[in-house]
Short mmCIF file of C-alpha atoms in Angstrom, two decimals:
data_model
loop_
_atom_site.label_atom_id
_atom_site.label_comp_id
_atom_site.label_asym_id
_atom_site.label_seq_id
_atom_site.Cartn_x
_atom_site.Cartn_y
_atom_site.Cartn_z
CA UNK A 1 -33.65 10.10 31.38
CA UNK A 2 -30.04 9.12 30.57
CA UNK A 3 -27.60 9.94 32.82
CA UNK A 4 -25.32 12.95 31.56
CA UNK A 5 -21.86 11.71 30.82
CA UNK A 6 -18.78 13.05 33.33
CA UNK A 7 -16.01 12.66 30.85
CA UNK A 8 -13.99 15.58 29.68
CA UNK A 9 -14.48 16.98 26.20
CA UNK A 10 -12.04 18.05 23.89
CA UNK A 11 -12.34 20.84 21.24
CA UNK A 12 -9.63 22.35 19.48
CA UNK A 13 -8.05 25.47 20.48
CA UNK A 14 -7.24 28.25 18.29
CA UNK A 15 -3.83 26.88 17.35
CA UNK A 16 -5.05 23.82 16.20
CA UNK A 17 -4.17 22.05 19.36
CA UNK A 18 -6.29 20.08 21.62
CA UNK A 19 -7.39 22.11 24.70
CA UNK A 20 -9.07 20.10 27.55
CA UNK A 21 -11.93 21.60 29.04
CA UNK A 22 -11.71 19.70 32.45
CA UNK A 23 -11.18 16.03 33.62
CA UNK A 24 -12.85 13.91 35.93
CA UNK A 25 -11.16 15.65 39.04
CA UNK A 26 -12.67 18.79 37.95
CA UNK A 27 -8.77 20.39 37.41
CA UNK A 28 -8.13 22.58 34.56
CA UNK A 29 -5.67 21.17 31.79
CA UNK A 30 -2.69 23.52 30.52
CA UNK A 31 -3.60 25.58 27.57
CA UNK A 32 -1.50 27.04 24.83
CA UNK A 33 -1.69 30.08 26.49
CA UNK A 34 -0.62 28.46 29.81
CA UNK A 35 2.44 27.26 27.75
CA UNK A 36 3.13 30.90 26.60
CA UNK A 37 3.23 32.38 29.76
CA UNK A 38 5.48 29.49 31.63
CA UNK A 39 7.97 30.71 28.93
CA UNK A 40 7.79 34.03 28.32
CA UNK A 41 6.97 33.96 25.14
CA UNK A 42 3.84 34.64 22.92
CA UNK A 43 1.33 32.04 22.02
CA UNK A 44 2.45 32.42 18.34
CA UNK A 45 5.78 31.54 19.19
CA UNK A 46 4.72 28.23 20.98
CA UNK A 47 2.58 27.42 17.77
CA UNK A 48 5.68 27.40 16.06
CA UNK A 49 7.79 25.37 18.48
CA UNK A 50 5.24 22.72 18.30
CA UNK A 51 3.95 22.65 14.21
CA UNK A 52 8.23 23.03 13.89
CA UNK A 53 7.20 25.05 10.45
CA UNK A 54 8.88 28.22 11.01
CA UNK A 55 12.48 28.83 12.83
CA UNK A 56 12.84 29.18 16.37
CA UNK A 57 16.23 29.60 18.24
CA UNK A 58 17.26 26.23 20.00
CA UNK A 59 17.02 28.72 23.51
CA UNK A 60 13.74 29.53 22.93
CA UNK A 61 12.65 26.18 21.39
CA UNK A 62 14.13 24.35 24.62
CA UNK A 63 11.94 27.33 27.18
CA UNK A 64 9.00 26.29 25.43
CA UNK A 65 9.32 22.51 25.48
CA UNK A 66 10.11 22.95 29.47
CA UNK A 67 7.16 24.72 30.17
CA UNK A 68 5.25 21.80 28.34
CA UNK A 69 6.37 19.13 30.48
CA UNK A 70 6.14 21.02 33.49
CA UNK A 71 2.43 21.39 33.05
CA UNK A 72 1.57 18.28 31.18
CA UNK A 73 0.67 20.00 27.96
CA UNK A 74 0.09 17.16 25.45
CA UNK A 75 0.05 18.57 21.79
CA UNK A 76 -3.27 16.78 19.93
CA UNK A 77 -2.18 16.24 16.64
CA UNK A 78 -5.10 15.13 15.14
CA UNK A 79 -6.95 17.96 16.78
CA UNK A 80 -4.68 20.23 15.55
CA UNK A 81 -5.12 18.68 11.83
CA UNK A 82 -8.58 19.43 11.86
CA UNK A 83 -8.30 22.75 13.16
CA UNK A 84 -6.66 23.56 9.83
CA UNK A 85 -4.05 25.87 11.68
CA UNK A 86 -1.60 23.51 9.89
CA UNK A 87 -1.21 20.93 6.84
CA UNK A 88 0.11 18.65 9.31
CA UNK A 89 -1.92 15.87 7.29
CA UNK A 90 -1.06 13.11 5.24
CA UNK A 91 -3.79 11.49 2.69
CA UNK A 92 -3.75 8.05 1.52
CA UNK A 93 -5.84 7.18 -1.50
CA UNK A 94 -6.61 3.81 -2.47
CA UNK A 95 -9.34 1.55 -4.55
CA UNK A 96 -10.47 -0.62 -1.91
CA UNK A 97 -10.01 -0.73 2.04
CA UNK A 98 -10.87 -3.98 2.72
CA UNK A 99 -8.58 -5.47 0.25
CA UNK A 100 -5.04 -6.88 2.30
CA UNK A 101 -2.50 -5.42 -0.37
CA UNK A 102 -4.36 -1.62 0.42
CA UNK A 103 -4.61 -2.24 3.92
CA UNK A 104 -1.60 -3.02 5.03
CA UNK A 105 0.68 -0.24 2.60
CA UNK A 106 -2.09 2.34 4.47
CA UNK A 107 -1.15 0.43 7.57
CA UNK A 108 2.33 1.82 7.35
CA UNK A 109 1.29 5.36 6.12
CA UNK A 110 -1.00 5.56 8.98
CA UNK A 111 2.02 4.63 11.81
CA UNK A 112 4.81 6.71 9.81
CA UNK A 113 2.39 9.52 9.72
CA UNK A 114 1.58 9.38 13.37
CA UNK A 115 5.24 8.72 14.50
CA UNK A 116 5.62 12.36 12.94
CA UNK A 117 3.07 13.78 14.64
CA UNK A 118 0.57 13.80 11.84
CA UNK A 119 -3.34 12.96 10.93
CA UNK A 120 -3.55 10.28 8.48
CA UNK A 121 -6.66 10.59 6.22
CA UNK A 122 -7.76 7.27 4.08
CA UNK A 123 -9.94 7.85 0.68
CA UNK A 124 -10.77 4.69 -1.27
CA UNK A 125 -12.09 5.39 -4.98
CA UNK A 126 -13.67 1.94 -5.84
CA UNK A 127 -11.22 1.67 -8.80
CA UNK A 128 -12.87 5.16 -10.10
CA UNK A 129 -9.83 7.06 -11.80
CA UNK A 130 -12.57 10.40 -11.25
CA UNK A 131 -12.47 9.85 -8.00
CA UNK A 132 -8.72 9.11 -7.10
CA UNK A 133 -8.58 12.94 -8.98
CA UNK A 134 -11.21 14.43 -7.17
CA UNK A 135 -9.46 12.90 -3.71
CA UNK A 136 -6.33 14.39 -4.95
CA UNK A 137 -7.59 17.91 -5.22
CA UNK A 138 -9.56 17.81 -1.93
CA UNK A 139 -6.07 17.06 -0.07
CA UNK A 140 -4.58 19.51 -1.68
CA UNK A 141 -7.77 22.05 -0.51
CA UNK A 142 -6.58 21.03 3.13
CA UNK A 143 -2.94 21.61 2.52
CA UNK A 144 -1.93 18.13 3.12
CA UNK A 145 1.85 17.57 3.51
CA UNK A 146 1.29 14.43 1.56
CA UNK A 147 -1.12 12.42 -1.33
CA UNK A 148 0.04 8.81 -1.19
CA UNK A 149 -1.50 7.53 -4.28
CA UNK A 150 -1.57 3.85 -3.97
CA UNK A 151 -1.94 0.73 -6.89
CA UNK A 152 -1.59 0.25 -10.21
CA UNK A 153 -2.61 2.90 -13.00
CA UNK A 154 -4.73 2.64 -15.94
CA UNK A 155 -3.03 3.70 -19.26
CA UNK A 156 -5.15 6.43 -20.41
CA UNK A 157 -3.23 9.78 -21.58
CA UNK A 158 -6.25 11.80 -20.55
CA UNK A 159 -6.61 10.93 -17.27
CA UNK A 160 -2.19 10.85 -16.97
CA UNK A 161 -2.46 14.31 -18.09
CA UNK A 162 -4.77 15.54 -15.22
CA UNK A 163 -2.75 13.62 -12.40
CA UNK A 164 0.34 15.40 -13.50
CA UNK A 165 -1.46 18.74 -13.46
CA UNK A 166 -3.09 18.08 -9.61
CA UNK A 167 1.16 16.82 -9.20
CA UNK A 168 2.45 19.94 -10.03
CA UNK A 169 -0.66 22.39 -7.74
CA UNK A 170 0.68 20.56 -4.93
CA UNK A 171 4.14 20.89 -5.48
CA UNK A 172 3.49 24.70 -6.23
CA UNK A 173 1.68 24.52 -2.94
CA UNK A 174 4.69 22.94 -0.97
CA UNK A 175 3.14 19.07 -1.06
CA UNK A 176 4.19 16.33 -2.73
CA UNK A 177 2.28 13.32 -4.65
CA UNK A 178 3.71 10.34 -4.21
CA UNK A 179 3.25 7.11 -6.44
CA UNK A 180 3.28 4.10 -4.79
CA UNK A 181 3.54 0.66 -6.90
CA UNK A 182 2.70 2.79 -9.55
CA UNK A 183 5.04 3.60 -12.67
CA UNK A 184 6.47 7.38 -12.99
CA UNK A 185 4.32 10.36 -14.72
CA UNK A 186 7.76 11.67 -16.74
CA UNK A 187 10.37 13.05 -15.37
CA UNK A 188 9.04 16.74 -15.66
CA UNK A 189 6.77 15.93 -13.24
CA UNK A 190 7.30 16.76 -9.59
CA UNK A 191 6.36 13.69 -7.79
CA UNK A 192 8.38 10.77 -5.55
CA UNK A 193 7.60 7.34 -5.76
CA UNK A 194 8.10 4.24 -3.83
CA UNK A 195 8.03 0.76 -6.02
CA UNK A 196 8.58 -2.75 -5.17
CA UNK A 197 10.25 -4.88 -8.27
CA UNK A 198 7.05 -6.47 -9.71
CA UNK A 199 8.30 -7.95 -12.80
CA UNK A 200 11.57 -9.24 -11.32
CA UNK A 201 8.89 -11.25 -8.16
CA UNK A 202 6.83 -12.39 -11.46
CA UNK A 203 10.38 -13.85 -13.26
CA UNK A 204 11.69 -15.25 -10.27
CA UNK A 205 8.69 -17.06 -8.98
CA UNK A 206 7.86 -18.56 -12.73
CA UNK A 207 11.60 -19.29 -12.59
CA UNK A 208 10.75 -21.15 -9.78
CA UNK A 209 7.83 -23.23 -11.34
CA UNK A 210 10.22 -24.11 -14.10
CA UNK A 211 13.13 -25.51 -11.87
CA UNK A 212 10.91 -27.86 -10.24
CA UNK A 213 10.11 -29.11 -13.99
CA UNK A 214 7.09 -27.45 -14.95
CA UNK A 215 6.59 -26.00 -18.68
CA UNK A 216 3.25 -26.45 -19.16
CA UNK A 217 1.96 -22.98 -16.53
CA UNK A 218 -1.47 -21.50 -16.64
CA UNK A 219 -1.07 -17.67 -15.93
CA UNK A 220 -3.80 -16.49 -13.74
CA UNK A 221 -5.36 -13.04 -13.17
CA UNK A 222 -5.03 -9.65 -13.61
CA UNK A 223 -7.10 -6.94 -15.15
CA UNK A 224 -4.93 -5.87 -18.66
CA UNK A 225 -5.08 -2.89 -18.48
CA UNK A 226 -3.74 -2.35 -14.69
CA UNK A 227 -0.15 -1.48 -15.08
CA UNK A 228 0.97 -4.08 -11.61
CA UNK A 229 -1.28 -6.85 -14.09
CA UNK A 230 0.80 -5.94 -16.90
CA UNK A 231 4.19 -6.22 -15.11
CA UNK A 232 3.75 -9.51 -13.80
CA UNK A 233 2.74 -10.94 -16.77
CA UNK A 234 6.11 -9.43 -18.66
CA UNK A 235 7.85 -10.71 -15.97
CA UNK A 236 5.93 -14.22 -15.97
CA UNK A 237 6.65 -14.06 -19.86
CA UNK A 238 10.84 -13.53 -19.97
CA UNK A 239 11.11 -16.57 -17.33
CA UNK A 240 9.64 -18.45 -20.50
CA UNK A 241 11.54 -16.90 -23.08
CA UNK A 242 15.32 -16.91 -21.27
CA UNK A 243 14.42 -20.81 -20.26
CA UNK A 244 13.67 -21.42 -23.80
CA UNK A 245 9.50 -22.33 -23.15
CA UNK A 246 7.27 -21.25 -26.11
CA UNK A 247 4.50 -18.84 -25.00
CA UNK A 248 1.28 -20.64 -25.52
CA UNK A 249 -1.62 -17.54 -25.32
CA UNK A 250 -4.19 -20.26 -23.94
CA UNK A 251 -2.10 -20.53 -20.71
CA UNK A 252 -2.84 -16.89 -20.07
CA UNK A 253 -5.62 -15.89 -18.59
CA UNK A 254 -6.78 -12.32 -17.51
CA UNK A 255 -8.86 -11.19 -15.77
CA UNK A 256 -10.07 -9.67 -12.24
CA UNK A 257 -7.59 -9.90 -8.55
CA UNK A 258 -10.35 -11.77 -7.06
CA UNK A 259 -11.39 -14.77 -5.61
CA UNK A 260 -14.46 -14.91 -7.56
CA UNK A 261 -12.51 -14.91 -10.66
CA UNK A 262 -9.89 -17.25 -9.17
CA UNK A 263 -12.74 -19.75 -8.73
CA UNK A 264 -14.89 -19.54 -11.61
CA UNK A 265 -11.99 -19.46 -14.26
CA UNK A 266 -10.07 -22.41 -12.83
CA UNK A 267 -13.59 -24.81 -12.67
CA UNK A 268 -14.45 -23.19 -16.56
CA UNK A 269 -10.95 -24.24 -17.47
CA UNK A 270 -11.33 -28.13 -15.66
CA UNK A 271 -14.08 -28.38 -17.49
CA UNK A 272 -12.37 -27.83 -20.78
CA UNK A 273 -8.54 -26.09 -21.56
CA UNK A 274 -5.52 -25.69 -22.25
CA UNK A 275 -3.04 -28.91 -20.43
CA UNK A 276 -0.81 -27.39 -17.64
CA UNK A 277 0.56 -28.73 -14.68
CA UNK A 278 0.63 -25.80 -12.46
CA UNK A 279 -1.12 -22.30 -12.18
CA UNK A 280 0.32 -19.11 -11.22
CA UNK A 281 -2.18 -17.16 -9.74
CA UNK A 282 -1.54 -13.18 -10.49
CA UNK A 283 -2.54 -12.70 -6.63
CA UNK A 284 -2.94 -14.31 -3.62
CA UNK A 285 -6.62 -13.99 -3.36
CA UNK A 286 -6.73 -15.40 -7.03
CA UNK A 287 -4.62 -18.26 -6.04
CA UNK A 288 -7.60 -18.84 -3.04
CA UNK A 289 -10.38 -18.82 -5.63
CA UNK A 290 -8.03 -21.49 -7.52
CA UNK A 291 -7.15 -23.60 -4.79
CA UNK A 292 -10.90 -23.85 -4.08
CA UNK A 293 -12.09 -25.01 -7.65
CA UNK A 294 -9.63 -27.44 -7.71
CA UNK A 295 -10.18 -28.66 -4.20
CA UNK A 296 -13.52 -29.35 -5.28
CA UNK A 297 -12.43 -31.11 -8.72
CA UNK A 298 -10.57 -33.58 -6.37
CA UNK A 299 -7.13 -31.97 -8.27
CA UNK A 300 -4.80 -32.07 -4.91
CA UNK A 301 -2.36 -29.36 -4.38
CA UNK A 302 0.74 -30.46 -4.89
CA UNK A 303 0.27 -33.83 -5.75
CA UNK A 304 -1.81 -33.45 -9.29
CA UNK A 305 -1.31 -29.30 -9.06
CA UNK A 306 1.45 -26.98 -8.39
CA UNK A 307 -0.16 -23.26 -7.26
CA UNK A 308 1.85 -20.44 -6.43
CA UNK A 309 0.32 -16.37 -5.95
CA UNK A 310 1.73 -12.99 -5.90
CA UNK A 311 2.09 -10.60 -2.50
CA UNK A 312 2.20 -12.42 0.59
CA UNK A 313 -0.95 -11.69 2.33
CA UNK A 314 -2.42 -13.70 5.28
CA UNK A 315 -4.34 -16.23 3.23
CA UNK A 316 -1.71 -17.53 2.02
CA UNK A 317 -0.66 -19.45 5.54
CA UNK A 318 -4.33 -19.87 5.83
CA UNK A 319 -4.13 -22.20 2.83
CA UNK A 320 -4.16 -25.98 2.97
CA UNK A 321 -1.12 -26.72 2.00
CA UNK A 322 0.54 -23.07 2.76
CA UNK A 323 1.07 -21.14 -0.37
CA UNK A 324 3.99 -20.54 -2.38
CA UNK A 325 4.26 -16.87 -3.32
CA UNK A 326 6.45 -13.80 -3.47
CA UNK A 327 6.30 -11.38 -0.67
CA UNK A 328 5.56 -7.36 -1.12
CA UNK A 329 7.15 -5.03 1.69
CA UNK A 330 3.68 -3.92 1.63
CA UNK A 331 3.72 -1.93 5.20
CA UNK A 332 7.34 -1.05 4.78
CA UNK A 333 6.40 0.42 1.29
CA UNK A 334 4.02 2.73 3.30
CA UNK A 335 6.60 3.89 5.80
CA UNK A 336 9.02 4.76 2.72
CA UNK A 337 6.05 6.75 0.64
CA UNK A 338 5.74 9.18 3.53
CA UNK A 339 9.49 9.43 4.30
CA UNK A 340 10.63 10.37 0.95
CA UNK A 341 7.63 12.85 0.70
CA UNK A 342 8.86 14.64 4.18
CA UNK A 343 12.43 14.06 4.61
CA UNK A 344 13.61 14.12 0.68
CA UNK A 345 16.22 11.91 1.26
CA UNK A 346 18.67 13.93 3.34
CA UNK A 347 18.28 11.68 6.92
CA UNK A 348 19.64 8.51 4.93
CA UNK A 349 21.77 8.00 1.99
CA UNK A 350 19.66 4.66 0.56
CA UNK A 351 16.25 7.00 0.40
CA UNK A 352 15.18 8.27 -2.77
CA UNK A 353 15.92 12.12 -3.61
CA UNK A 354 13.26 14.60 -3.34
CA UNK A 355 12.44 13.95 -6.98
CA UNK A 356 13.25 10.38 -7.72
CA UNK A 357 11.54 6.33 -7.07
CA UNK A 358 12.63 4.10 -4.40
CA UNK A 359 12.56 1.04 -5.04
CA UNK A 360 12.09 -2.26 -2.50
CA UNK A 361 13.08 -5.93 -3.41
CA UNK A 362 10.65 -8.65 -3.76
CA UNK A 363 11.65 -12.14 -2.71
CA UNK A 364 10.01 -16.06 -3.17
CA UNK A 365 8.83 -17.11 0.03
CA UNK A 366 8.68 -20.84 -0.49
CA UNK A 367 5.60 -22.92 1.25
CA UNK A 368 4.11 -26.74 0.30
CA UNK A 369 2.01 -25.98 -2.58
CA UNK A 370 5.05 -26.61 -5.17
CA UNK A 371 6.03 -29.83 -6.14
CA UNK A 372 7.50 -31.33 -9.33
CA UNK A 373 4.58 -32.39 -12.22
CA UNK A 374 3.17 -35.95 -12.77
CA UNK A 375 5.24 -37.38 -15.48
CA UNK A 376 1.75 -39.20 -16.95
CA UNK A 377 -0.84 -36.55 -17.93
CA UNK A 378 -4.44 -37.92 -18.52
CA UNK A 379 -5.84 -38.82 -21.89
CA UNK A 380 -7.89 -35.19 -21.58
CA UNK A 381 -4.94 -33.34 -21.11
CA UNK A 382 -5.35 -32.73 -17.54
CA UNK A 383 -3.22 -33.93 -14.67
CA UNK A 384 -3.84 -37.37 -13.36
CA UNK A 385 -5.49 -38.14 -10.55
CA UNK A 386 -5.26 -40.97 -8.16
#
């Protein structure tokens, strides 16, 4: 027979907060109700102190957090989540987990959740709009403080209709949806948002591209209809247009943020395209796919091909050569989307307003996968090799 464990279990306690039941010494932990009576107060009253959602005189506030440390209590907060004595939760909903640009935003909702004391809940809808609505109305059925709705948004008045209805139940309800790296319902509807400049990353690193002499750039990825795909690809486009470089609709090609895509398109297009002398993949992962086909078509990055991506995940120092890219804030962009659901604004004069976007910078980060084009393209229109 197994031998029966010796560890202390943990339940929640009425209030919502973790109440040990014993430890390996066999000693009682403090209780809420321990709490109460160190301070004189009722066990309501230290509820309050601790969940901070109703007022409590700084007198009384300062007796209760005494009588905590003098017996060790140790509020559980995600005990006390799940106890549903409090919304003290903050839900994250995304269209992939294991995808770098979700992971690391949720990253920073996750730590800026816990730093105030709060269970983080992750949902990923597999790029099902249905879903990202039905997550939606679950957090608001367990009073969630927060909905961080993450990515870009399909345009689709339907479904826009029904996000700004689920917006405005949880505003009614004392939540708040916020929109990160996703464009603005209207401005009747009661949501924050937290955006990083997309198109200006897209100008500036095409801008880039064209400095070092190249006019001849194969635009790479990007689902059309995703609202992030469509703002690089403006933003890739007026880098053209103020630099005076006709758009040529063979050098763009759509398609999925994937290295599967990345891959297959670049060896299709080898095999038989447009000219261009470097590619700007709409993603890093893209740009991997890329680098790969033309690693294997003996086209060397930088030398024959200039490849540059979009975000600034890890594979892009995992690259040979290191890629070229614009960086996202991506974990600082999850910090912000809880702050300026919670605080509104009023701790620092930079945050957005309770209603209102914040917006973070984007910036080239500049690696060895750039270099300027061969001047002597080959009789198929490709770069030549050596």
């Amino acid at each position: 027979m197994g031998r029966m464990s010796q560890q202390s279990s943990t339940a929640p306690g009425p209030d919502g907060h973790s109440e040990r039941q014993g430890d390996r010494s066999g000693q009682r932990r403090a209780t809420v109700v321990d709490v109460a009576k160190r301070a004189g107060v009722s066990t309501a009253t230290v509820s309050r102190v601790m969940n901070r959602n109703y007022p409590v005189s700084a007198t009384t506030r300062e007796r209760v957090e005494a009588a905590m440390r003098e017996l060790g209590y140790v509020v559980n907060a995600h005990a006390r989540a799940l106890a549903g004595a409090s919304g003290r939760t903050v839900g994250i909903i995304v269209s992939e987990l294991i995808d770098p640009f979700y992971a690391y935003i949720a990253r920073g909702v996750e730590r800026e959740a816990t730093d105030g004391d709060r269970l983080c809940l992750v949902c990923c809808t597999q790029g099902d709009p249905q879903r990202e609505l039905a997550f939606i109305e679950l957090m608001h059925e367990r009073r969630a403080d927060a909905v961080v709705l993450v990515g870009g948004s399909v345009e689709d008045r339907a479904y826009k209709a029904e996000l700004a209805r689920r917006a405005r139940e949880l505003d009614a309800g004392g939540s708040k949806l916020v929109l990160c790296g996703r464009p603005s319902l209207g401005d009747d509807v009661p949501t924050v948002g937290v955006e990083y400049d997309n198109e200006g990353g897209a100008f500036a690193i095409t801008d880039h591209l064209i400095r070092q002499g190249h006019e001849r750039i194969l635009y790479l990825g990007g689902p059309p209809g995703l609202s992030t795909a469509r703002d690089r690809l403006a933003g890739h486009r007026r880098a053209l247009e103020l630099r005076g470089i006709a758009r040529d609709p063979e050098l763009e090609q759509p398609g999925a943020f994937s290295r599967a895509f990345g891959y297959r398109r670049m060896a299709e297009l080898l095999c038989g395209g447009p000219e261009f002398t470097a590619v700007f993949a709409a993603n890093d992962i893209v740009a991997a796919g890329a680098a790969q086909a033309l690693e294997e078509a003996g086209v060397r990055i930088p030398q024959d091909m200039s490849l540059v991506g979009y975000d600034d995940i890890p594979v892009a120092q995992e690259l040979r050569p290191r890629l070229t890219t614009v960086r996202i804030p991506l974990e600082e962009m999850g910090r912000q989307a809880v702050r300026v659901a919670l605080n509104g604004g009023d701790e620092d004069d930079w945050r957005a307003p309770t209603t209102g976007t914040l917006r973070l910078g984007t910036h080239i980060v500049v690696r060895e996968s750039v270099a300027a084009p061969m001047s002597t393209p080959s009789a198929s229109g490709k770069p030549r090799r050596s």
